[in-house]
C-alpha atoms as an extended CHARMM CRD file, in Angstrom:
* protein
*
       184  EXT
         1         1  MET       CA             -4.5230000000      -19.6770000000      -57.9570000000  PROA      1               0.0000000000
         2         2  LYS       CA             -4.8080000000      -16.5200000000      -55.8390000000  PROA      2               0.0000000000
         3         3  ASN       CA             -6.6150000000      -18.3330000000      -52.9880000000  PROA      3               0.0000000000
         4         4  THR       CA             -4.0700000000      -21.1620000000      -53.1080000000  PROA      4               0.0000000000
         5         5  ARG       CA             -1.2650000000      -18.6190000000      -52.7790000000  PROA      5               0.0000000000
         6         6  LYS       CA             -2.9930000000      -16.9350000000      -49.8030000000  PROA      6               0.0000000000
         7         7  LEU       CA             -3.6170000000      -20.2550000000      -48.0840000000  PROA      7               0.0000000000
         8         8  THR       CA             -0.0580000000      -21.4620000000      -48.6760000000  PROA      8               0.0000000000
         9         9  PHE       CA              1.6910000000      -18.3210000000      -47.4540000000  PROA      9               0.0000000000
        10        10  SER       CA             -0.7190000000      -17.9630000000      -44.5280000000  PROA      10              0.0000000000
        11        11  ALA       CA             -0.0090000000      -21.5580000000      -43.4840000000  PROA      11              0.0000000000
        12        12  ILE       CA              3.7370000000      -20.9250000000      -43.7140000000  PROA      12              0.0000000000
        13        13  ALA       CA              3.4000000000      -17.7830000000      -41.5710000000  PROA      13              0.0000000000
        14        14  ILE       CA              1.3010000000      -19.6380000000      -38.9690000000  PROA      14              0.0000000000
        15        15  ALA       CA              3.8730000000      -22.4440000000      -38.8870000000  PROA      15              0.0000000000
        16        16  LEU       CA              6.7300000000      -19.9430000000      -38.4750000000  PROA      16              0.0000000000
        17        17  ALA       CA              4.8080000000      -18.1110000000      -35.7480000000  PROA      17              0.0000000000
        18        18  THR       CA              4.1930000000      -21.3910000000      -33.9380000000  PROA      18              0.0000000000
        19        19  VAL       CA              7.8630000000      -22.3920000000      -34.0740000000  PROA      19              0.0000000000
        20        20  THR       CA              9.0770000000      -18.9360000000      -33.0550000000  PROA      20              0.0000000000
        21        21  SER       CA              6.5520000000      -18.8230000000      -30.1930000000  PROA      21              0.0000000000
        22        22  MET       CA              8.4830000000      -21.7140000000      -28.6770000000  PROA      22              0.0000000000
        23        23  LEU       CA             11.7640000000      -19.7860000000      -28.9080000000  PROA      23              0.0000000000
        24        24  LYS       CA             11.3390000000      -17.6150000000      -25.8400000000  PROA      24              0.0000000000
        25        25  LEU       CA             13.7440000000      -14.8630000000      -24.9350000000  PROA      25              0.0000000000
        26        26  PHE       CA             11.9060000000      -14.2670000000      -21.6510000000  PROA      26              0.0000000000
        27        27  ASP       CA              9.0180000000      -16.0770000000      -19.9640000000  PROA      27              0.0000000000
        28        28  MET       CA              6.6520000000      -14.2480000000      -17.6150000000  PROA      28              0.0000000000
        29        29  PRO       CA              5.7660000000      -15.9840000000      -14.3240000000  PROA      29              0.0000000000
        30        30  MET       CA              1.9960000000      -16.1240000000      -14.9210000000  PROA      30              0.0000000000
        31        31  GLY       CA              1.8540000000      -16.4710000000      -18.6920000000  PROA      31              0.0000000000
        32        32  GLY       CA              3.0770000000      -14.4470000000      -21.6260000000  PROA      32              0.0000000000
        33        33  SER       CA              6.5690000000      -14.2830000000      -23.0630000000  PROA      33              0.0000000000
        34        34  VAL       CA              8.9080000000      -12.3750000000      -25.3110000000  PROA      34              0.0000000000
        35        35  THR       CA              9.4280000000      -14.6750000000      -28.2730000000  PROA      35              0.0000000000
        36        36  LEU       CA             11.5790000000      -14.6500000000      -31.3490000000  PROA      36              0.0000000000
        37        37  PHE       CA              9.2050000000      -12.5390000000      -33.5130000000  PROA      37              0.0000000000
        38        38  SER       CA              6.1240000000      -14.8150000000      -33.3320000000  PROA      38              0.0000000000
        39        39  MET       CA              3.6620000000      -11.8930000000      -33.3230000000  PROA      39              0.0000000000
        40        40  PHE       CA              5.3790000000      -10.4490000000      -36.3730000000  PROA      40              0.0000000000
        41        41  MET       CA              4.9150000000      -13.6640000000      -38.3490000000  PROA      41              0.0000000000
        42        42  ILE       CA              1.1500000000      -13.4050000000      -37.8330000000  PROA      42              0.0000000000
        43        43  THR       CA              0.8660000000       -9.6960000000      -38.5820000000  PROA      43              0.0000000000
        44        44  LEU       CA              2.7130000000      -10.3350000000      -41.8540000000  PROA      44              0.0000000000
        45        45  VAL       CA             -0.3310000000      -12.1690000000      -43.2000000000  PROA      45              0.0000000000
        46        46  GLY       CA             -2.4540000000       -9.0380000000      -42.8070000000  PROA      46              0.0000000000
        47        47  TYR       CA              0.2880000000       -6.9460000000      -44.4010000000  PROA      47              0.0000000000
        48        48  TRP       CA              0.4780000000       -9.3450000000      -47.3400000000  PROA      48              0.0000000000
        49        49  PHE       CA             -3.2130000000      -10.0000000000      -47.9930000000  PROA      49              0.0000000000
        50        50  GLY       CA             -5.3350000000       -7.4780000000      -46.1060000000  PROA      50              0.0000000000
        51        51  LEU       CA             -7.7950000000       -7.5190000000      -43.2410000000  PROA      51              0.0000000000
        52        52  GLY       CA             -9.9380000000      -10.5830000000      -44.0080000000  PROA      52              0.0000000000
        53        53  THR       CA             -7.0910000000      -13.0120000000      -44.5440000000  PROA      53              0.0000000000
        54        54  GLY       CA             -5.1080000000      -11.4210000000      -41.7100000000  PROA      54              0.0000000000
        55        55  LEU       CA             -7.9590000000      -11.9370000000      -39.2320000000  PROA      55              0.0000000000
        56        56  CYS       CA             -8.5270000000      -15.5330000000      -40.3520000000  PROA      56              0.0000000000
        57        57  ALA       CA             -4.8470000000      -16.4190000000      -40.0030000000  PROA      57              0.0000000000
        58        58  ALA       CA             -4.5380000000      -14.6910000000      -36.6270000000  PROA      58              0.0000000000
        59        59  ILE       CA             -7.6140000000      -16.4630000000      -35.2370000000  PROA      59              0.0000000000
        60        60  ALA       CA             -6.3320000000      -19.7940000000      -36.5790000000  PROA      60              0.0000000000
        61        61  TYR       CA             -3.0160000000      -19.1030000000      -34.8460000000  PROA      61              0.0000000000
        62        62  GLY       CA             -4.8190000000      -18.2830000000      -31.5890000000  PROA      62              0.0000000000
        63        63  LEU       CA             -6.7310000000      -21.5590000000      -31.7280000000  PROA      63              0.0000000000
        64        64  LEU       CA             -3.4960000000      -23.4050000000      -32.4510000000  PROA      64              0.0000000000
        65        65  GLN       CA             -1.9290000000      -21.7570000000      -29.3800000000  PROA      65              0.0000000000
        66        66  LEU       CA             -4.9260000000      -22.9430000000      -27.3470000000  PROA      66              0.0000000000
        67        67  ILE       CA             -4.2390000000      -26.5180000000      -28.4960000000  PROA      67              0.0000000000
        68        68  ILE       CA             -0.4610000000      -26.3690000000      -28.0190000000  PROA      68              0.0000000000
        69        69  ASP       CA             -0.2180000000      -24.4510000000      -24.7320000000  PROA      69              0.0000000000
        70        70  PRO       CA             -3.6890000000      -24.2610000000      -23.1880000000  PROA      70              0.0000000000
        71        71  TYR       CA             -4.5720000000      -22.3090000000      -20.0870000000  PROA      71              0.0000000000
        72        72  PHE       CA             -8.2500000000      -21.7300000000      -19.6280000000  PROA      72              0.0000000000
        73        73  LEU       CA            -10.7800000000      -21.0510000000      -16.9380000000  PROA      73              0.0000000000
        74        74  SER       CA            -13.9740000000      -20.6230000000      -18.9390000000  PROA      74              0.0000000000
        75        75  ILE       CA            -15.3490000000      -20.2190000000      -22.4510000000  PROA      75              0.0000000000
        76        76  PRO       CA            -15.4210000000      -16.3950000000      -22.2250000000  PROA      76              0.0000000000
        77        77  GLN       CA            -11.7610000000      -16.4010000000      -21.1280000000  PROA      77              0.0000000000
        78        78  ILE       CA            -10.8510000000      -18.6750000000      -24.0740000000  PROA      78              0.0000000000
        79        79  LEU       CA            -12.5980000000      -16.2690000000      -26.4350000000  PROA      79              0.0000000000
        80        80  ILE       CA            -10.8480000000      -13.1960000000      -25.0510000000  PROA      80              0.0000000000
        81        81  ASP       CA             -7.3690000000      -14.7200000000      -24.6090000000  PROA      81              0.0000000000
        82        82  TYR       CA             -7.1490000000      -16.9290000000      -27.6790000000  PROA      82              0.0000000000
        83        83  VAL       CA             -9.6740000000      -15.8000000000      -30.2860000000  PROA      83              0.0000000000
        84        84  PHE       CA             -9.9170000000      -12.0350000000      -29.7320000000  PROA      84              0.0000000000
        85        85  ALA       CA             -6.3910000000      -11.2640000000      -28.4330000000  PROA      85              0.0000000000
        86        86  PHE       CA             -4.5360000000      -13.2920000000      -31.0480000000  PROA      86              0.0000000000
        87        87  GLY       CA             -7.1520000000      -12.4700000000      -33.6740000000  PROA      87              0.0000000000
        88        88  ALA       CA             -6.5640000000       -8.7460000000      -33.1230000000  PROA      88              0.0000000000
        89        89  MET       CA             -3.1170000000       -9.1510000000      -34.6520000000  PROA      89              0.0000000000
        90        90  GLY       CA             -4.9130000000       -9.5660000000      -37.9790000000  PROA      90              0.0000000000
        91        91  LEU       CA             -5.8360000000       -5.8830000000      -37.7710000000  PROA      91              0.0000000000
        92        92  SER       CA             -2.4530000000       -5.3250000000      -39.3970000000  PROA      92              0.0000000000
        93        93  GLY       CA             -4.3570000000       -5.9180000000      -42.6400000000  PROA      93              0.0000000000
        94        94  LEU       CA             -5.9620000000       -2.4820000000      -42.3390000000  PROA      94              0.0000000000
        95        95  PHE       CA             -2.6160000000       -1.0080000000      -43.3980000000  PROA      95              0.0000000000
        96        96  ALA       CA             -1.6170000000       -3.5080000000      -46.0830000000  PROA      96              0.0000000000
        97        97  ASN       CA             -1.2100000000       -0.9850000000      -48.8730000000  PROA      97              0.0000000000
        98        98  ARG       CA             -0.1850000000        2.1320000000      -46.9840000000  PROA      98              0.0000000000
        99        99  LYS       CA              3.1150000000        3.8850000000      -46.5810000000  PROA      99              0.0000000000
       100       100  TYR       CA              4.8260000000        2.3520000000      -43.5440000000  PROA      100             0.0000000000
       101       101  GLY       CA              1.9700000000       -0.1490000000      -43.4830000000  PROA      101             0.0000000000
       102       102  LEU       CA              4.2280000000       -2.8910000000      -42.1750000000  PROA      102             0.0000000000
       103       103  GLN       CA              5.2580000000       -0.9360000000      -39.0840000000  PROA      103             0.0000000000
       104       104  ILE       CA              1.8870000000        0.7210000000      -38.4470000000  PROA      104             0.0000000000
       105       105  GLY       CA             -0.0100000000       -2.5260000000      -39.0250000000  PROA      105             0.0000000000
       106       106  TYR       CA              2.3100000000       -4.3560000000      -36.6580000000  PROA      106             0.0000000000
       107       107  LEU       CA              1.7860000000       -1.7320000000      -33.9390000000  PROA      107             0.0000000000
       108       108  VAL       CA             -1.9850000000       -1.7880000000      -34.3950000000  PROA      108             0.0000000000
       109       109  GLY       CA             -2.0410000000       -5.6000000000      -34.3350000000  PROA      109             0.0000000000
       110       110  ILE       CA             -0.0270000000       -5.9500000000      -31.1480000000  PROA      110             0.0000000000
       111       111  THR       CA             -1.9410000000       -3.1050000000      -29.5120000000  PROA      111             0.0000000000
       112       112  GLY       CA             -5.1610000000       -4.9800000000      -30.2620000000  PROA      112             0.0000000000
       113       113  ARG       CA             -3.6600000000       -8.0420000000      -28.6060000000  PROA      113             0.0000000000
       114       114  PHE       CA             -2.5810000000       -5.8960000000      -25.6580000000  PROA      114             0.0000000000
       115       115  ILE       CA             -6.0910000000       -4.4560000000      -25.1890000000  PROA      115             0.0000000000
       116       116  PHE       CA             -7.7420000000       -7.8830000000      -25.0920000000  PROA      116             0.0000000000
       117       117  SER       CA             -5.0150000000       -9.2480000000      -22.8120000000  PROA      117             0.0000000000
       118       118  VAL       CA             -5.5890000000       -6.3560000000      -20.4110000000  PROA      118             0.0000000000
       119       119  ILE       CA             -9.3430000000       -6.9860000000      -20.4640000000  PROA      119             0.0000000000
       120       120  SER       CA             -8.7000000000      -10.6540000000      -19.6960000000  PROA      120             0.0000000000
       121       121  GLY       CA             -6.3590000000       -9.6990000000      -16.8720000000  PROA      121             0.0000000000
       122       122  VAL       CA             -8.9360000000       -7.4340000000      -15.2720000000  PROA      122             0.0000000000
       123       123  VAL       CA            -11.9160000000       -9.7600000000      -15.7320000000  PROA      123             0.0000000000
       124       124  PHE       CA            -10.3460000000      -13.1700000000      -15.0720000000  PROA      124             0.0000000000
       125       125  PHE       CA             -7.0470000000      -12.6090000000      -13.2510000000  PROA      125             0.0000000000
       126       126  ALA       CA             -7.6540000000       -9.5610000000      -11.0210000000  PROA      126             0.0000000000
       127       127  ALA       CA             -6.9020000000      -11.6410000000       -7.9240000000  PROA      127             0.0000000000
       128       128  TYR       CA             -3.2150000000      -11.6660000000       -8.9150000000  PROA      128             0.0000000000
       129       129  ALA       CA             -2.9260000000       -7.8930000000       -8.6450000000  PROA      129             0.0000000000
       130       130  PRO       CA             -1.0990000000       -6.6730000000       -5.5270000000  PROA      130             0.0000000000
       131       131  GLU       CA             -3.4170000000       -5.3200000000       -2.8240000000  PROA      131             0.0000000000
       132       132  ASP       CA             -2.2880000000       -1.7360000000       -3.2950000000  PROA      132             0.0000000000
       133       133  MET       CA             -2.6480000000       -1.7560000000       -7.1060000000  PROA      133             0.0000000000
       134       134  HSD       CA             -5.7830000000       -1.4820000000       -9.2190000000  PROA      134             0.0000000000
       135       135  PRO       CA             -6.2500000000       -4.6090000000      -11.3900000000  PROA      135             0.0000000000
       136       136  LEU       CA             -6.4180000000       -2.4800000000      -14.5630000000  PROA      136             0.0000000000
       137       137  ILE       CA             -3.0280000000       -0.8980000000      -13.8600000000  PROA      137             0.0000000000
       138       138  TYR       CA             -1.5240000000       -4.2550000000      -12.9110000000  PROA      138             0.0000000000
       139       139  SER       CA             -2.8880000000       -5.9630000000      -16.0260000000  PROA      139             0.0000000000
       140       140  ALA       CA             -1.6890000000       -3.1560000000      -18.2980000000  PROA      140             0.0000000000
       141       141  LEU       CA              1.8070000000       -3.2130000000      -16.7930000000  PROA      141             0.0000000000
       142       142  TYR       CA              2.0410000000       -6.9960000000      -16.7980000000  PROA      142             0.0000000000
       143       143  ASN       CA              0.7930000000       -7.5240000000      -20.3570000000  PROA      143             0.0000000000
       144       144  GLY       CA              2.5220000000       -4.4600000000      -21.7410000000  PROA      144             0.0000000000
       145       145  SER       CA              5.8700000000       -5.6040000000      -20.3670000000  PROA      145             0.0000000000
       146       146  TYR       CA              6.1090000000       -8.6370000000      -22.6340000000  PROA      146             0.0000000000
       147       147  ILE       CA              3.9690000000       -7.5570000000      -25.5950000000  PROA      147             0.0000000000
       148       148  TYR       CA              5.7080000000       -4.2160000000      -26.0950000000  PROA      148             0.0000000000
       149       149  ALA       CA              9.1800000000       -5.5980000000      -25.2730000000  PROA      149             0.0000000000
       150       150  GLU       CA              8.8390000000       -7.9820000000      -28.2020000000  PROA      150             0.0000000000
       151       151  GLY       CA              7.2210000000       -5.1770000000      -30.1890000000  PROA      151             0.0000000000
       152       152  ALA       CA             10.1900000000       -2.8500000000      -29.6860000000  PROA      152             0.0000000000
       153       153  ILE       CA             12.6950000000       -5.5190000000      -30.7290000000  PROA      153             0.0000000000
       154       154  THR       CA             10.6260000000       -6.3340000000      -33.8110000000  PROA      154             0.0000000000
       155       155  LEU       CA             10.1770000000       -2.6780000000      -34.8340000000  PROA      155             0.0000000000
       156       156  ILE       CA             13.9230000000       -2.1480000000      -34.6380000000  PROA      156             0.0000000000
       157       157  LEU       CA             14.5050000000       -5.1810000000      -36.8630000000  PROA      157             0.0000000000
       158       158  ILE       CA             11.8880000000       -4.3200000000      -39.4940000000  PROA      158             0.0000000000
       159       159  SER       CA             13.0800000000       -0.7140000000      -39.6650000000  PROA      159             0.0000000000
       160       160  ILE       CA             16.5200000000       -1.7360000000      -40.9040000000  PROA      160             0.0000000000
       161       161  PRO       CA             16.6170000000       -0.7720000000      -44.6180000000  PROA      161             0.0000000000
       162       162  ALA       CA             17.9340000000       -4.1660000000      -45.8120000000  PROA      162             0.0000000000
       163       163  VAL       CA             15.2130000000       -5.9760000000      -43.8540000000  PROA      163             0.0000000000
       164       164  GLN       CA             12.5670000000       -3.5900000000      -45.2680000000  PROA      164             0.0000000000
       165       165  ARG       CA             13.7070000000       -4.3680000000      -48.8090000000  PROA      165             0.0000000000
       166       166  ALA       CA             13.6430000000       -8.1020000000      -48.1260000000  PROA      166             0.0000000000
       167       167  LEU       CA             10.1330000000       -7.8540000000      -46.6770000000  PROA      167             0.0000000000
       168       168  GLN       CA              8.9470000000       -5.7860000000      -49.6530000000  PROA      168             0.0000000000
       169       169  TYR       CA             10.3320000000       -8.4380000000      -51.9790000000  PROA      169             0.0000000000
       170       170  THR       CA              8.6220000000      -11.1620000000      -49.9420000000  PROA      170             0.0000000000
       171       171  LYS       CA              5.3220000000       -9.2750000000      -50.1730000000  PROA      171             0.0000000000
       172       172  SER       CA              5.6790000000       -9.0970000000      -53.9520000000  PROA      172             0.0000000000
       173       173  LEU       CA              6.2000000000      -12.8770000000      -54.0180000000  PROA      173             0.0000000000
       174       174  THR       CA              3.2520000000      -13.6230000000      -51.7480000000  PROA      174             0.0000000000
       175       175  THR       CA              0.8330000000      -11.4010000000      -53.6360000000  PROA      175             0.0000000000
       176       176  GLY       CA              2.0920000000      -12.4220000000      -57.0760000000  PROA      176             0.0000000000
       177       177  GLN       CA              2.9590000000       -8.8460000000      -58.0330000000  PROA      177             0.0000000000
       178       178  ARG       CA              6.1080000000       -8.2550000000      -60.0510000000  PROA      178             0.0000000000
       179       179  GLU       CA              7.1140000000       -5.1230000000      -58.1240000000  PROA      179             0.0000000000
       180       180  ALA       CA              6.8290000000       -4.3000000000      -54.4740000000  PROA      180             0.0000000000
       181       181  SER       CA              5.8040000000       -0.8380000000      -53.3710000000  PROA      181             0.0000000000
       182       182  SER       CA              8.5810000000        1.6400000000      -52.6220000000  PROA      182             0.0000000000
       183       183  GLU       CA              7.8320000000        1.8700000000      -48.8750000000  PROA      183             0.0000000000
       184       184  ALA       CA              7.2260000000       -0.9250000000      -46.3720000000  PROA      184             0.0000000000
């Protein structure tokens, strides 16, 4: 029953992340966008079930993004952009049972995505950097602009006390526990 619950709630989160990834608040000119909380939907799986399930769901989501909206140059670029970058959001599971684990896990997950996106930018897309700017700086600014913009909006939302309580209640439902912890 426990594995069925994990699979069901993970599938729901992946579906919600996929739908919300299509609801873009801002689209970057060369890829990337600020969406309606799609990264949050994936990091929730790690928060609910821990690292292993969080990584699996995040990698599955990355592969789904590759199918739905593919942009690839090579196998290594697919691995970095879709498997590692999206998969890093599962690192939120490291903080599943900690005080402020929801917020800290979310930040760690999106920072992992940011790091792999920057690596991809430097290795595969350095030619897009302006002549007077180092590709690492350009990639960090470009990727940080949309990843952390969505991150800031999400952190504001999940820090609202009523939203925290709702998310704690949702965690208690997903994990099958009668009571949620006192802190998100």
